[in-house]
């Protein structure tokens, strides 16, 4: 009961904070009335920013109206530079999904091998230590040069940035499976393959999933920047395109949606993590 | 004792120490057990008891020597030798039934699910956990977890059970009940058991033979004490037996003083022919290692005193 009341109170505080933020935003960007006297024709030319003291920054009502417009027609396609937000987000999610899944396919089996072999672990450590801190965007020119396809290059960048947290967490998870669980499998004469699937994988799964959750977050951070570079489609490209159009409203909407999608991706992985976590 | 079901022959365990030196935990250790015998090892921490058990289990390899079980030198682990771990070592993502079934399906790989389940269920019932099959280890008390550990070990019908202080993490009441269960099961099934313990009363209640080890490093098996108490002994009236205190005092004296001084005071100690101590039985000779027998006789209290 105490827990529910805490949740209700927290929800109330969240709503109050949101309302305060929107209110301040609204007040800060509203028109302040006529500031200069000029001929109506000239005033029309100058726009509300010059004549009414209106901020160039859109207010919450403008953003809300525009967002509603976008949400009503998320999948329209009027050519390369005018696509619905749903299409743009779809491109970004597809790139992140492809790059991320490829990274899962490489990182988890490789992490298993490295984690189970102290020799490999030691031998590969210097490479991982050097490769890990490289900004994924630094790979972009090399990717463009070798792959010669901007869309695939973006996927490669996602692959390379999401592989490290998964790889390192898998190695750590596999290497730190409790000795006693391994010993149980050994005394039961369980073979290496069966041991890997019945003892090591379930024991390391929470750590591996934590790595996957970190990776999806990084991949979603990187896709925006990658798409700004490669252009064409995607939410990152949309942001840059709207900046070039000087449509701050659309930029704000894109920022909001990037946040929401990122949160959803994180929540999905969090749910998977909870599914494989075991209480001790 | 002519039937040497388990024979540890001159094993040693050494670890490389600092500066090229080697640390010898124990060396030239010989001991043997007959089929169906319950043996307890008592000694202070660091004397290598757990290492001996791990070598018997095949989890660890001796630096020298060999272990022969049922006429065959062992190499590695085996489903014939089940281990009950001190920390119960249940797989927390599996249920009680899942943990036991994992062992069963490891032994009989061709069995179908139903057969594995039925077999596992039988051993869960045996340790008194019927009704908790679908609970996870985290939902069980310490005693119940160790019961699952016992059920898992028994379910593969091993030739022998190896127990590393299985009850040391339990409260006294639970420990007592589980000791009763283990004794009952071992007597019923004629199981050979090798158990490490720190609890002298536990050893007296359960063991047929008690191995006393001196302090490590360089630990030796000092004596084999034969339990003079009748086989149908009960846990509650153990202390009423006339030889109980003589036995207990002998073990405690060993732990308190002789475990430190034994090596220095007994220069002629032959690790291949460890003296067998028979409390309260003067002159009765049992061929120990098939060779000449050295015996120590500890007189028990006269019947008149205890009456």
Coordinates of C-alpha atoms in Angstrom, one line a residue, chain B residues 67-172:
Chain B
X67 CA 43.4 -43.5 -6.4
X68 CA 41.9 -46.9 -7.0
X69 CA 38.1 -47.3 -6.8
X70 CA 36.6 -50.8 -7.3
X71 CA 39.8 -52.2 -8.9
X72 CA 40.4 -49.3 -11.3
X73 CA 42.6 -46.3 -11.1
X74 CA 40.5 -43.2 -11.5
X75 CA 41.1 -40.4 -14.0
X76 CA 38.8 -37.5 -13.8
X77 CA 35.3 -37.3 -12.5
X78 CA 32.7 -40.1 -12.7
X79 CA 29.0 -40.7 -12.3
X80 CA 30.0 -43.5 -9.9
X81 CA 31.2 -41.0 -7.4
X82 CA 28.6 -38.4 -6.4
X83 CA 29.6 -35.3 -4.5
X84 CA 27.5 -33.4 -2.0
X85 CA 28.9 -29.9 -1.9
X86 CA 29.2 -27.8 1.2
X87 CA 27.4 -24.9 -0.5
X88 CA 24.8 -27.3 -1.9
X89 CA 25.7 -26.0 -5.4
X90 CA 22.2 -26.1 -6.8
X91 CA 21.6 -24.5 -10.2
X92 CA 19.4 -21.5 -9.2
X93 CA 17.6 -21.2 -12.5
X94 CA 16.2 -24.8 -12.2
X95 CA 13.5 -26.0 -9.9
X96 CA 14.1 -28.8 -7.3
X97 CA 12.8 -31.3 -9.8
X98 CA 14.9 -29.7 -12.6
X99 CA 18.1 -29.9 -10.5
X100 CA 17.6 -33.6 -9.7
X101 CA 16.4 -34.4 -13.3
X102 CA 19.5 -32.7 -14.6
X103 CA 21.6 -35.3 -12.8
X104 CA 19.3 -38.2 -13.8
X105 CA 19.4 -37.2 -17.5
X106 CA 23.2 -36.9 -17.3
X107 CA 23.5 -40.4 -16.2
X108 CA 20.8 -42.0 -18.4
X109 CA 21.0 -40.0 -21.6
X110 CA 18.5 -42.1 -23.6
X111 CA 15.7 -41.9 -21.1
X112 CA 12.7 -39.8 -22.1
X113 CA 11.3 -37.0 -20.0
X114 CA 8.7 -38.9 -18.2
X115 CA 11.1 -41.6 -17.1
X116 CA 13.6 -39.0 -15.9
X117 CA 10.9 -37.2 -14.0
X118 CA 9.6 -40.3 -12.4
X119 CA 13.1 -41.4 -11.3
X120 CA 13.9 -37.9 -10.0
X121 CA 10.6 -37.7 -8.1
X122 CA 11.5 -41.0 -6.3
X123 CA 14.6 -39.4 -4.8
X124 CA 12.8 -36.1 -4.0
X125 CA 10.3 -38.2 -2.0
X126 CA 13.1 -40.1 -0.4
X127 CA 14.6 -36.9 1.1
X128 CA 11.2 -35.7 2.2
X129 CA 10.7 -32.9 -0.3
X130 CA 7.5 -34.1 -1.9
X131 CA 5.4 -31.0 -2.7
X132 CA 8.3 -28.7 -3.2
X133 CA 9.3 -30.1 -6.6
X134 CA 8.5 -26.9 -8.5
X135 CA 10.1 -24.5 -6.1
X136 CA 13.3 -22.8 -7.0
X137 CA 16.4 -23.1 -4.7
X138 CA 15.9 -19.4 -3.6
X139 CA 12.5 -20.3 -2.2
X140 CA 14.0 -23.1 0.0
X141 CA 15.6 -23.0 3.4
X142 CA 19.3 -24.1 3.9
X143 CA 18.3 -27.5 5.1
X144 CA 15.9 -28.1 2.2
X145 CA 18.6 -27.0 -0.3
X146 CA 21.0 -29.5 1.1
X147 CA 18.2 -32.2 0.9
X148 CA 18.0 -31.4 -2.8
X149 CA 21.8 -31.8 -3.0
X150 CA 21.5 -35.2 -1.3
X151 CA 18.7 -36.2 -3.6
X152 CA 20.7 -35.2 -6.6
X153 CA 23.7 -37.2 -5.4
X154 CA 21.6 -40.3 -4.7
X155 CA 19.6 -40.1 -7.8
X156 CA 22.5 -41.2 -10.0
X157 CA 22.8 -44.3 -7.8
X158 CA 26.6 -43.8 -7.3
X159 CA 29.0 -46.4 -6.0
X160 CA 30.1 -43.9 -3.4
X161 CA 29.1 -40.5 -2.0
X162 CA 31.6 -37.8 -1.2
X163 CA 30.6 -35.1 1.2
X164 CA 32.5 -32.0 2.0
X165 CA 31.1 -30.6 5.3
X166 CA 27.6 -31.0 3.9
X167 CA 25.9 -29.8 7.1
X168 CA 28.3 -27.1 8.4
X169 CA 26.2 -24.3 7.1
X170 CA 23.0 -25.5 8.8
X171 CA 21.5 -24.9 12.2
X172 CA 21.8 -27.6 14.8

